[in-house]
Amino acid sequence: MSNVAAAPAVRRIPGLKIGIFGAMIIALIASMLLAISAGRFSVSVPRILEIIMNWVASPSVAPAEMDERIVLLVRLPRVLLAALAGAGLAVGGAALQGVFRNPLVSPQVLGISQGAAFGGALSLLVGFHGYVLLGLSFSFGLLALVLVGALARINGRTEILTVILSGTVIGALFGAFVSIVQFVADPNTSLPAIVFWLMGSFSTATWARLWLAVPGITVGLLIVFALRYRLNLLALEDSEARSLGVNPDKERWYVFIAISLMTGTSVAVAGIIGWIGLVVPHAARILVGEDHRALIPASALLGAAYLTFVDTLARTLTSAEIPLGVLTAIIGAPVFGVLLRRYFKEANRA
Amino acid sequence: MIGLENASVTFGSRTIFRNISFRVPKGRSMAILGPNGRGKTTLLRALLGFQSLASGRRFAPKVAGYVPQHGASQAKLTGLDIVVMGRAVQLGLFGQPTAKDREAAEGALVQVGACHLADMRYDRMSGGQRQMVLIARALATGSPALVFDEPTSALDLGNQSRTLQLLDSLRLRREFAIIFTTHDPNHALAAADDVLLMMPDGGEVSGPVHEMIEPGKLSTLYGVPMRWVDVQGPVGEIRRAILPAFAGIEAA
């Protein structure tokens, strides 16, 4: 055995990665400025910056001008909400794909989205919005997760395959419950509210709704960010992870709870917006690789930029607003197909 | 030290093994041999604490340096990233590896003579290269116990030779309690002080390598006659290898 005395060369400085992250931050800012600027009443970028500067300098002065009102009361909360939800959904997808060692899973797989949808639909059925809707969405999202956990726990151990199968079962169950709620809903009042809410939209975004979403999504993002290196270990086979002193059975649940916080909250404030958690982490993986220390922040930035941009398309493409969930699916599915092909071509070349 | 005392493992009504006792103290190396399906892997899992015991107890440090047969095969990470994972127990739940952990990982790669793999992507490595990285990761844990699951079974002869030399050099440092499973009794001769034979009838025998690796016991173990054969080493020295009686049969 020939032992080389010198330690290997100093690791190359990750200059490329810093460049990529810089580009993502610029893309996010550009996407947010475009979103605030574009619309039936367009506002120039210098004017946007002026309005925001004035508002930051004296936040107590009520906006008087038309463009001030549009920027500060309508578009800014909407853009921030879309960016926050986009970051949450993308990070949730990236974390889930790591834990399941499968790039094709998403919060729908664990039944969280369907559980949250049922909670929200129930709340709309009885005519409640705001905190009741948020609380019920998150609670039923978490309930779906707990049921999945209980169903998947066999002989004191939770195997990954049983979690996926249990998630499918619980998701289907809550999907049926949503249908029941729609069936009994009043076709003149609560049914349209439920249907439009389920299709997903930020059109009702207000500052109040933004503050409703901030705690859940922020806490979820912080938990996943703190666990970013641990996710590399949780992506190993369970027995291998255990041999390194990791407790995958338990630690997976920290990730799941963070994901249900983010998913439940975003479903509550904007309905079901699919595909973000699949498309964005894939793009992020191609740009920064599979190390979760880079992948998690990259997914957050890209998710925020992407959902902000798609929301801008949703409200500007046609005179009537296209439901956001429909648009993310129409854009997401083909993009996902292309990414998937490139991903497997890459894998075959390796 | 790593070992089991009066340990039994059962799956439902099926008993995999009953009342196994052995201890490998620091500074010694033990090979485990047994026919397919006799429970070698289950024994290792029990030893590492992945498999609960129906009775008995296990002795092991909190984390043992474990070298799985196939590890982390999906990971698009570098060799050094994989070795740094060996530091997980020091990092804790929210920890991030620091320069110190990278130094420890580089040191482990130096010990196995695999510095050149530090920047190579793990998913593009050959089986032999992955084996070296996984051994470096086991060393990076800093554990005094090393456990190898069939470290030579998936390797070509050149990589088998390198792995056995590495196992033997780790044994001769006398700093580790080493356990490995193998299907080749010659590998026990090459790298073990002691041997545990898991006999097909359900019993186990253990002892120093020269009492265990002999034609009589191995014939019973595998159900084929075994013979000593003289082999000339690279510098002309004569050594004894043990082979099944079917070795050398020519089909033509």
Coordinates of C-alpha atoms in Angstrom, one line a residue:
Chain A
M1 CA 0.0 0.0 0.0
S2 CA 1.7 3.2 -1.1
N3 CA 0.8 5.9 1.3
V4 CA 1.1 9.4 -0.1
A5 CA 2.6 11.5 2.6
A6 CA 1.2 14.9 1.5
A7 CA -2.5 15.7 2.1
P8 CA -4.5 16.2 -1.1
A9 CA -4.4 19.6 -2.7
V10 CA -6.5 22.4 -1.2
R11 CA -10.1 22.1 -2.4
R12 CA -10.8 24.4 -5.3
I13 CA -12.3 27.7 -4.4
P14 CA -16.0 27.5 -5.2
G15 CA -15.9 30.7 -7.4
L16 CA -18.3 29.1 -9.9
K17 CA -20.9 28.4 -7.2
I18 CA -20.7 32.0 -5.9
G19 CA -21.4 33.2 -9.4
I20 CA -24.4 30.9 -9.8
F21 CA -25.8 32.1 -6.5
G22 CA -25.2 35.7 -7.5
A23 CA -27.1 35.1 -10.7
M24 CA -30.0 33.5 -8.8
I25 CA -30.3 36.5 -6.5
I26 CA -30.3 38.8 -9.5
A27 CA -33.0 36.7 -11.2
L28 CA -35.1 36.8 -8.0
I29 CA -34.8 40.6 -7.8
A30 CA -35.5 41.0 -11.5
S31 CA -38.5 38.7 -11.3
M32 CA -40.0 40.7 -8.3
L33 CA -39.4 44.1 -10.0
L34 CA -41.1 42.8 -13.2
A35 CA -44.0 41.5 -11.2
I36 CA -44.5 44.8 -9.4
S37 CA -44.1 46.7 -12.7
A38 CA -46.3 44.7 -15.0
G39 CA -50.0 44.7 -15.2
R40 CA -52.9 46.7 -16.7
F41 CA -51.6 49.7 -14.9
S42 CA -47.8 49.5 -15.5
V43 CA -45.3 51.3 -13.2
S44 CA -41.8 52.0 -14.2
V45 CA -38.9 50.4 -12.2
P46 CA -37.4 53.7 -11.1
R47 CA -40.9 54.8 -9.9
I48 CA -41.2 51.5 -8.0
L49 CA -37.9 52.0 -6.2
E50 CA -39.0 55.6 -5.4
I51 CA -42.3 54.5 -4.0
I52 CA -40.7 51.8 -1.9
M53 CA -38.0 54.2 -0.7
N54 CA -40.6 56.8 0.4
W55 CA -42.6 54.1 2.1
V56 CA -39.6 52.7 4.0
A57 CA -38.6 56.3 5.0
S58 CA -42.1 57.1 6.4
P59 CA -44.2 54.0 6.6
S60 CA -47.0 55.7 8.5
V61 CA -48.0 58.0 5.6
A62 CA -50.9 56.4 3.8
P63 CA -50.3 56.0 0.0
A64 CA -52.3 58.6 -1.9
E65 CA -51.3 58.4 -5.5
M66 CA -52.8 55.7 -7.7
D67 CA -49.5 54.1 -8.5
E68 CA -48.4 54.2 -4.9
R69 CA -51.6 52.4 -3.9
I70 CA -51.1 49.7 -6.6
V71 CA -47.5 49.1 -5.7
L72 CA -47.8 49.1 -1.9
L73 CA -51.3 47.7 -1.3
V74 CA -51.8 45.3 -4.2
R75 CA -48.7 44.2 -5.9
L76 CA -46.0 44.2 -3.2
P77 CA -47.8 41.9 -0.7
R78 CA -48.8 39.7 -3.6
V79 CA -45.2 39.5 -4.9
L80 CA -43.8 38.8 -1.4
L81 CA -46.4 36.1 -0.8
A82 CA -45.7 34.4 -4.1
A83 CA -41.9 34.5 -3.4
L84 CA -42.3 33.2 0.1
A85 CA -44.7 30.4 -1.0
G86 CA -42.4 29.6 -4.0
A87 CA -39.4 29.2 -1.7
G88 CA -41.3 27.1 0.8
L89 CA -42.7 24.7 -1.9
A90 CA -39.4 24.3 -3.7
V91 CA -37.4 23.7 -0.5
G92 CA -40.1 21.3 0.7
G93 CA -39.7 19.3 -2.5
A94 CA -35.9 19.3 -2.4
A95 CA -35.9 18.1 1.2
L96 CA -38.5 15.5 0.6
Q97 CA -36.6 14.2 -2.5
G98 CA -33.4 13.9 -0.4
V99 CA -35.1 12.0 2.4
F100 CA -36.9 9.6 0.0
R101 CA -33.7 9.3 -2.2
N102 CA -36.1 9.7 -5.2
P103 CA -36.2 12.8 -7.4
L104 CA -39.8 12.3 -8.3
V105 CA -41.6 12.7 -4.9
S106 CA -43.4 15.8 -3.8
P107 CA -45.5 16.9 -0.8
Q108 CA -48.5 15.3 -2.6
V109 CA -46.8 12.0 -2.1
L110 CA -47.1 12.2 1.6
G111 CA -50.8 13.2 1.4
I112 CA -50.0 16.6 3.0
S113 CA -51.4 18.7 0.2
Q114 CA -54.6 16.7 0.1
G115 CA -55.0 16.9 3.9
A116 CA -54.4 20.6 3.8
A117 CA -56.9 21.0 0.9
F118 CA -59.5 19.2 2.9
G119 CA -58.9 21.4 6.0
G120 CA -59.2 24.5 3.8
A121 CA -62.3 23.3 1.9
L122 CA -64.0 22.5 5.2
S123 CA -63.2 26.0 6.5
L124 CA -64.6 27.6 3.3
L125 CA -67.7 25.3 3.5
V126 CA -68.7 26.9 6.8
G127 CA -67.6 30.3 5.6
F128 CA -64.4 31.0 7.5
H129 CA -61.3 32.6 6.1
G130 CA -58.0 33.8 7.6
Y131 CA -56.7 32.1 10.7
V132 CA -59.4 29.4 10.8
L133 CA -58.5 28.5 7.2
L134 CA -54.8 28.5 8.0
G135 CA -55.3 26.5 11.2
L136 CA -57.5 23.9 9.5
S137 CA -55.2 23.6 6.5
F138 CA -52.1 23.1 8.6
S139 CA -53.8 20.8 11.1
F140 CA -55.2 18.5 8.5
G141 CA -51.9 18.6 6.6
L142 CA -50.2 17.5 9.8
L143 CA -53.0 15.0 10.5
A144 CA -52.5 13.4 7.1
L145 CA -48.7 13.2 7.9
V146 CA -49.4 11.7 11.4
L147 CA -51.8 9.1 9.8
V148 CA -49.2 8.2 7.2
G149 CA -46.6 7.8 10.0
A150 CA -48.9 5.6 12.1
L151 CA -49.9 3.5 9.1
A152 CA -46.2 3.1 7.9
R153 CA -44.8 2.2 11.3
I154 CA -44.6 -1.6 11.4
N155 CA -42.9 -3.5 14.2
G156 CA -41.5 -0.2 15.5
R157 CA -39.7 0.7 12.3
T158 CA -40.6 3.0 9.5
E159 CA -39.4 1.9 6.1
I160 CA -39.3 4.4 3.2
L161 CA -41.5 2.2 0.9
T162 CA -44.3 1.8 3.4
V163 CA -44.3 5.6 3.9
I164 CA -44.8 6.2 0.2
L165 CA -47.6 3.7 0.0
S166 CA -49.2 5.0 3.1
G167 CA -49.0 8.5 1.7
T168 CA -50.8 7.4 -1.4
V169 CA -53.6 5.8 0.6
I170 CA -54.0 8.8 2.9
G171 CA -53.8 11.2 0.0
A172 CA -56.6 9.4 -1.8
L173 CA -58.7 9.3 1.3
F174 CA -58.4 13.1 1.8
G175 CA -59.0 13.6 -1.9
A176 CA -62.3 11.8 -1.5
F177 CA -63.1 13.9 1.6
V178 CA -62.5 17.1 -0.5
S179 CA -65.0 15.8 -3.1
I180 CA -67.6 15.2 -0.3
V181 CA -67.1 18.8 0.9
Q182 CA -67.6 20.0 -2.7
F183 CA -70.7 17.8 -3.1
V184 CA -72.4 19.2 0.0
A185 CA -71.3 22.8 -0.6
D186 CA -73.8 25.5 -1.6
P187 CA -73.5 25.8 -5.4
N188 CA -74.1 29.5 -5.3
T189 CA -71.7 30.6 -2.5
S190 CA -69.2 28.2 -0.9
L191 CA -68.7 25.8 -3.9
P192 CA -67.2 28.5 -6.3
A193 CA -65.1 29.7 -3.4
I194 CA -63.7 26.2 -2.8
V195 CA -63.2 25.4 -6.4
F196 CA -61.3 28.7 -7.2
W197 CA -59.3 28.4 -4.0
L198 CA -58.3 24.8 -4.9
M199 CA -57.1 25.9 -8.3
G200 CA -54.6 28.1 -6.7
S201 CA -54.2 31.9 -6.8
F202 CA -52.5 34.9 -5.2
S203 CA -55.2 37.3 -6.4
T204 CA -56.6 37.8 -2.9
A205 CA -53.1 38.6 -1.5
T206 CA -53.1 41.4 1.1
W207 CA -50.6 42.4 3.8
A208 CA -52.8 40.6 6.4
R209 CA -52.6 37.4 4.3
L210 CA -48.9 37.8 3.9
W211 CA -48.4 38.0 7.7
L212 CA -50.6 35.0 8.0
A213 CA -48.2 33.0 5.9
V214 CA -44.9 34.4 7.2
P215 CA -44.5 32.4 10.5
G216 CA -45.3 28.9 9.1
I217 CA -43.2 29.2 5.9
T218 CA -40.3 31.0 7.6
V219 CA -40.1 28.4 10.5
G220 CA -40.2 25.6 8.0
L221 CA -37.5 27.1 5.8
L222 CA -35.3 27.7 8.9
I223 CA -35.7 24.1 10.1
V224 CA -34.7 22.7 6.7
F225 CA -31.9 25.1 6.3
A226 CA -30.5 24.1 9.7
L227 CA -30.7 20.5 8.7
R228 CA -29.1 21.0 5.3
Y229 CA -26.0 18.9 6.0
R230 CA -28.0 16.3 7.9
L231 CA -30.1 15.8 4.7
N232 CA -27.0 14.5 2.9
L233 CA -26.8 11.8 5.6
L234 CA -30.6 11.1 5.5
A235 CA -30.2 10.5 1.8
L236 CA -28.1 7.4 2.5
E237 CA -29.6 4.0 3.0
D238 CA -31.1 3.7 6.4
S239 CA -28.6 1.1 7.7
E240 CA -25.7 3.1 6.4
A241 CA -27.0 6.3 8.0
R242 CA -27.5 4.4 11.3
S243 CA -24.0 3.2 11.2
L244 CA -22.8 6.8 11.1
G245 CA -24.7 7.7 14.2
V246 CA -27.8 9.1 12.5
N247 CA -31.3 8.1 13.6
P248 CA -33.2 8.2 10.3
D249 CA -36.5 6.9 11.7
K250 CA -36.7 9.9 14.0
E251 CA -34.9 12.6 12.1
R252 CA -36.9 12.2 9.0
W253 CA -39.9 13.4 11.0
Y254 CA -38.2 16.8 11.7
V255 CA -38.0 17.2 7.9
F256 CA -41.6 16.1 7.4
I257 CA -43.0 18.5 10.1
A258 CA -41.1 21.4 8.5
I259 CA -42.5 20.4 5.1
S260 CA -46.1 20.1 6.4
L261 CA -45.7 23.6 8.0
M262 CA -44.7 25.1 4.6
T263 CA -47.1 23.1 2.5
G264 CA -50.1 23.6 4.9
T265 CA -49.4 27.3 5.0
S266 CA -49.1 27.8 1.3
V267 CA -52.2 25.8 0.6
A268 CA -54.1 27.9 3.1
V269 CA -53.1 31.2 1.6
A270 CA -53.0 30.3 -2.1
G271 CA -54.6 26.9 -2.7
I272 CA -52.9 24.0 -4.3
I273 CA -50.0 25.1 -6.5
G274 CA -48.4 21.9 -7.9
W275 CA -45.1 21.2 -9.7
I276 CA -43.0 23.9 -7.9
G277 CA -41.5 21.2 -5.6
L278 CA -40.6 19.0 -8.6
V279 CA -39.4 21.4 -11.3
V280 CA -37.4 23.9 -9.1
P281 CA -35.2 21.4 -7.2
H282 CA -34.4 19.6 -10.5
A283 CA -33.2 22.9 -12.0
A284 CA -31.3 23.7 -8.8
R285 CA -29.6 20.2 -8.9
I286 CA -28.4 20.8 -12.4
L287 CA -27.0 24.2 -11.4
V288 CA -25.4 23.5 -8.0
G289 CA -25.3 19.7 -7.7
E290 CA -26.8 17.3 -5.1
D291 CA -25.1 18.5 -1.9
H292 CA -28.0 19.8 0.2
R293 CA -25.8 22.6 1.6
A294 CA -26.0 24.2 -1.8
L295 CA -29.2 22.7 -3.0
I296 CA -31.5 24.0 -0.2
P297 CA -30.6 27.7 -0.6
A298 CA -30.5 27.4 -4.4
S299 CA -34.0 25.8 -4.3
A300 CA -35.3 28.7 -2.1
L301 CA -34.0 31.4 -4.4
L302 CA -35.1 29.7 -7.6
G303 CA -38.5 28.8 -6.2
A304 CA -39.1 32.3 -5.1
A305 CA -38.1 33.8 -8.5
Y306 CA -40.0 31.1 -10.5
L307 CA -43.3 31.4 -8.6
T308 CA -43.2 35.2 -8.7
F309 CA -42.6 35.1 -12.5
V310 CA -45.4 32.5 -13.1
D311 CA -47.8 34.5 -11.0
T312 CA -47.0 37.6 -13.1
L313 CA -47.8 35.6 -16.2
A314 CA -51.0 34.3 -14.6
R315 CA -52.4 37.8 -14.2
T316 CA -51.0 39.5 -17.3
L317 CA -51.3 36.9 -20.1
T318 CA -55.0 37.4 -20.6
S319 CA -57.5 40.0 -19.4
A320 CA -59.0 37.5 -17.0
E321 CA -56.6 35.9 -14.5
I322 CA -55.6 32.3 -15.2
P323 CA -55.6 30.1 -12.2
L324 CA -52.0 29.8 -10.9
G325 CA -52.2 26.0 -10.3
V326 CA -53.3 25.5 -13.9
L327 CA -50.4 27.6 -15.2
T328 CA -47.7 25.9 -13.0
A329 CA -48.9 22.6 -14.3
I330 CA -48.9 23.7 -18.0
I331 CA -45.4 25.1 -17.7
G332 CA -44.2 22.6 -15.2
A333 CA -45.0 19.3 -16.9
P334 CA -43.1 19.9 -20.2
V335 CA -40.2 21.6 -18.4
F336 CA -40.1 18.6 -16.0
G337 CA -40.1 16.2 -19.0
V338 CA -37.1 18.0 -20.5
L339 CA -35.3 18.1 -17.2
L340 CA -36.0 14.4 -16.6
R341 CA -34.5 13.4 -20.0
R342 CA -31.4 15.5 -19.4
Y343 CA -31.1 14.1 -15.9
F344 CA -31.1 10.5 -17.1
K345 CA -28.8 11.2 -20.1
E346 CA -26.4 12.6 -17.6
A347 CA -26.8 9.6 -15.4
N348 CA -26.1 7.2 -18.3
R349 CA -23.0 9.1 -19.3
A350 CA -21.6 8.8 -15.7
Chain B
M1 CA -14.0 -3.9 22.0
I2 CA -16.9 -5.3 20.1
G3 CA -18.9 -8.5 20.6
L4 CA -22.0 -10.3 21.6
E5 CA -22.9 -12.3 24.7
N6 CA -25.5 -15.1 24.6
A7 CA -27.1 -13.3 21.8
S8 CA -30.1 -14.7 19.8
V9 CA -32.0 -13.3 16.9
T10 CA -35.4 -14.6 15.8
F11 CA -37.6 -13.6 12.9
G12 CA -41.1 -14.7 14.1
S13 CA -40.8 -18.4 14.8
R14 CA -37.5 -18.7 12.8
T15 CA -34.3 -18.6 14.8
I16 CA -31.4 -17.2 12.9
F17 CA -28.8 -17.9 15.6
R18 CA -29.0 -18.8 19.3
N19 CA -26.7 -17.9 22.2
I20 CA -23.7 -16.6 20.2
S21 CA -20.9 -15.3 22.3
F22 CA -17.7 -13.7 21.1
R23 CA -15.6 -10.7 21.8
V24 CA -13.0 -9.0 19.6
P25 CA -10.8 -6.9 21.8
K26 CA -8.9 -3.8 20.6
G27 CA -5.9 -4.9 18.6
R28 CA -7.4 -8.1 17.1
S29 CA -9.1 -9.0 13.9
M30 CA -11.8 -11.7 13.4
A31 CA -13.1 -13.2 10.2
I32 CA -16.7 -14.6 10.1
L33 CA -17.3 -17.5 7.7
G34 CA -20.5 -19.3 7.0
P35 CA -22.6 -20.7 4.1
N36 CA -25.1 -18.5 2.3
G37 CA -28.2 -17.8 4.2
R38 CA -26.7 -18.8 7.5
G39 CA -27.1 -15.3 9.0
K40 CA -23.7 -13.6 8.6
T41 CA -25.3 -10.3 7.6
T42 CA -27.9 -10.6 10.4
L43 CA -25.0 -11.2 12.8
L44 CA -23.3 -8.0 11.6
R45 CA -26.6 -6.1 11.9
A46 CA -27.1 -7.3 15.4
L47 CA -23.5 -6.4 16.3
L48 CA -24.0 -2.8 14.9
G49 CA -27.4 -2.5 16.8
F50 CA -29.6 -2.4 13.6
Q51 CA -31.2 -5.7 14.5
S52 CA -32.8 -6.1 18.0
L53 CA -31.7 -9.2 20.0
A54 CA -34.3 -11.7 21.2
S55 CA -32.0 -12.3 24.1
G56 CA -28.4 -11.6 25.2
R57 CA -26.5 -8.3 24.9
R58 CA -24.0 -6.6 22.6
F59 CA -20.9 -4.7 23.3
A60 CA -20.0 -2.0 20.9
P61 CA -18.8 1.6 20.9
K62 CA -21.6 4.2 20.2
V63 CA -20.5 4.3 16.5
A64 CA -18.6 1.6 14.8
G65 CA -16.7 2.2 11.6
Y66 CA -19.0 0.2 9.3
V67 CA -18.1 -0.6 5.7
P68 CA -21.2 -1.7 3.8
Q69 CA -21.1 -3.9 0.7
H70 CA -22.8 -1.2 -1.3
G71 CA -22.8 2.2 0.1
A72 CA -24.2 5.6 -1.0
S73 CA -24.3 4.4 -4.6
Q74 CA -26.7 7.2 -5.8
A75 CA -24.7 10.1 -4.3
K76 CA -23.3 12.6 -6.8
L77 CA -20.8 13.8 -4.2
T78 CA -17.1 13.8 -4.2
G79 CA -15.0 11.1 -2.5
L80 CA -14.0 13.6 0.2
D81 CA -17.7 14.5 0.8
I82 CA -18.4 10.8 1.4
V83 CA -15.5 10.4 3.8
V84 CA -16.5 13.6 5.7
M85 CA -19.9 11.9 6.4
G86 CA -17.9 9.7 8.8
R87 CA -17.7 12.7 11.1
A88 CA -21.5 12.8 11.5
V89 CA -21.6 11.7 15.1
Q90 CA -19.3 14.6 16.1
L91 CA -21.4 17.1 14.1
G92 CA -24.8 16.4 15.6
L93 CA -28.2 17.2 14.2
F94 CA -27.6 20.8 13.1
G95 CA -23.8 20.7 12.6
Q96 CA -22.0 21.6 9.5
P97 CA -18.6 20.0 8.7
T98 CA -15.7 22.4 9.3
A99 CA -12.1 22.6 8.1
K100 CA -11.2 20.3 11.0
D101 CA -13.6 17.6 9.7
R102 CA -12.2 17.9 6.2
E103 CA -8.7 17.5 7.6
A104 CA -9.7 14.4 9.5
A105 CA -11.3 13.0 6.3
E106 CA -8.2 13.8 4.2
G107 CA -6.1 12.1 6.9
A108 CA -8.3 9.0 6.6
L109 CA -7.9 9.0 2.8
V110 CA -4.1 9.2 3.3
Q111 CA -4.3 6.2 5.6
V112 CA -6.0 4.0 2.9
G113 CA -3.8 5.5 0.1
A114 CA -6.7 7.0 -1.8
C115 CA -5.9 10.8 -1.8
H116 CA -6.4 10.8 -5.6
L117 CA -10.1 10.0 -5.0
A118 CA -10.8 13.1 -2.9
D119 CA -12.2 15.2 -5.8
M120 CA -13.5 12.4 -7.9
R121 CA -17.3 12.0 -8.0
Y122 CA -18.4 8.9 -6.0
D123 CA -21.0 7.8 -8.4
R124 CA -18.4 7.6 -11.2
M125 CA -15.9 5.5 -9.2
S126 CA -15.3 1.8 -9.8
G127 CA -16.2 -0.8 -7.1
G128 CA -12.6 -0.9 -5.9
Q129 CA -12.4 2.9 -5.6
R130 CA -15.7 3.1 -3.7
Q131 CA -14.5 0.4 -1.3
M132 CA -11.4 2.5 -0.5
V133 CA -13.6 5.6 0.1
L134 CA -15.9 3.7 2.4
I135 CA -13.0 2.3 4.4
A136 CA -11.6 5.8 4.7
R137 CA -15.1 6.9 5.9
A138 CA -15.1 4.1 8.6
L139 CA -11.7 5.4 9.7
A140 CA -12.9 9.0 9.8
T141 CA -15.5 8.1 12.4
G142 CA -12.6 7.7 14.8
S143 CA -14.2 4.5 16.1
P144 CA -12.0 1.9 17.7
A145 CA -14.1 -0.8 16.1
L146 CA -14.2 -1.5 12.3
V147 CA -16.9 -3.8 10.8
F148 CA -16.7 -4.9 7.1
D149 CA -19.5 -6.7 5.3
E150 CA -17.9 -9.0 2.8
P151 CA -15.2 -6.5 1.8
T152 CA -13.8 -8.6 -1.0
S153 CA -16.9 -10.2 -2.5
A154 CA -17.6 -7.7 -5.3
L155 CA -14.0 -7.0 -6.3
D156 CA -11.7 -8.3 -9.0
L157 CA -8.5 -10.1 -7.9
G158 CA -6.3 -6.9 -8.0
N159 CA -8.7 -5.0 -5.8
Q160 CA -9.1 -8.1 -3.5
S161 CA -5.4 -8.1 -3.0
R162 CA -5.3 -4.3 -2.2
T163 CA -8.2 -4.6 0.2
L164 CA -6.6 -7.6 2.0
Q165 CA -3.3 -5.7 2.4
L166 CA -5.2 -2.8 3.8
L167 CA -7.1 -5.0 6.2
D168 CA -3.9 -6.6 7.3
S169 CA -2.1 -3.3 7.8
L170 CA -5.0 -2.0 9.9
R171 CA -4.8 -5.3 11.9
L172 CA -1.1 -4.8 12.5
R173 CA -1.6 -1.3 13.8
R174 CA -3.3 -3.1 16.8
E175 CA -5.4 0.0 17.4
F176 CA -8.7 -1.4 16.2
A177 CA -11.1 -4.3 16.9
I178 CA -11.8 -5.5 13.4
I179 CA -14.6 -7.9 12.2
F180 CA -15.1 -8.9 8.6
T181 CA -17.2 -11.5 6.8
T182 CA -15.9 -13.4 3.8
H183 CA -16.6 -16.4 1.6
D184 CA -12.9 -17.2 1.0
P185 CA -11.0 -18.9 3.9
N186 CA -7.7 -17.7 2.3
H187 CA -8.9 -14.1 3.1
A188 CA -9.2 -15.1 6.8
L189 CA -5.6 -16.5 6.6
A190 CA -4.5 -13.2 5.0
A191 CA -6.0 -10.7 7.4
A192 CA -7.5 -12.3 10.6
D193 CA -6.2 -13.3 14.0
D194 CA -9.3 -15.3 14.9
V195 CA -12.2 -16.9 13.0
L196 CA -15.8 -17.5 13.8
L197 CA -17.4 -20.4 11.8
M198 CA -21.2 -20.3 11.5
M199 CA -21.8 -24.1 10.9
P200 CA -24.7 -25.2 8.7
D201 CA -26.2 -27.2 11.6
G202 CA -26.8 -24.0 13.6
G203 CA -23.8 -24.1 15.9
E204 CA -20.8 -21.8 15.9
V205 CA -17.2 -22.4 16.7
S206 CA -14.5 -19.9 17.1
G207 CA -10.8 -19.8 17.8
P208 CA -7.4 -18.7 16.4
V209 CA -7.2 -18.7 12.6
H210 CA -4.9 -21.7 12.4
E211 CA -7.2 -23.9 14.4
M212 CA -10.3 -22.9 12.4
I213 CA -9.0 -22.7 8.9
E214 CA -8.3 -26.4 8.2
P215 CA -9.7 -28.9 5.8
G216 CA -11.8 -30.9 8.3
K217 CA -13.8 -27.9 9.7
L218 CA -14.2 -26.2 6.4
S219 CA -15.4 -29.4 4.7
T220 CA -18.2 -29.5 7.2
L221 CA -18.8 -25.8 6.9
Y222 CA -19.3 -25.8 3.1
G223 CA -20.2 -29.4 2.4
V224 CA -17.3 -29.8 -0.1
P225 CA -14.0 -31.5 0.5
M226 CA -11.1 -29.0 1.1
R227 CA -7.4 -29.4 0.5
W228 CA -4.2 -27.6 1.4
V229 CA -2.3 -26.4 -1.7
D230 CA 1.2 -25.0 -2.0
V231 CA 1.4 -21.6 -3.6
Q232 CA 4.6 -19.9 -4.6
G233 CA 4.6 -16.2 -3.5
P234 CA 5.9 -13.2 -5.5
V235 CA 9.5 -13.6 -4.2
G236 CA 9.6 -17.4 -4.4
E237 CA 8.5 -18.2 -0.8
I238 CA 6.2 -21.2 -0.4
R239 CA 2.8 -20.6 1.3
R240 CA -0.2 -22.8 1.9
A241 CA -3.6 -21.9 0.5
I242 CA -6.8 -23.8 1.2
L243 CA -9.0 -24.7 -1.8
P244 CA -12.1 -26.8 -2.4
A245 CA -11.4 -30.1 -4.1
F246 CA -13.2 -28.9 -7.2
A247 CA -10.6 -26.3 -7.9
G248 CA -8.7 -27.0 -11.1
I249 CA -11.4 -29.1 -12.7
E250 CA -11.2 -28.7 -16.5
A251 CA -14.4 -28.9 -18.4
A252 CA -12.9 -29.6 -21.8

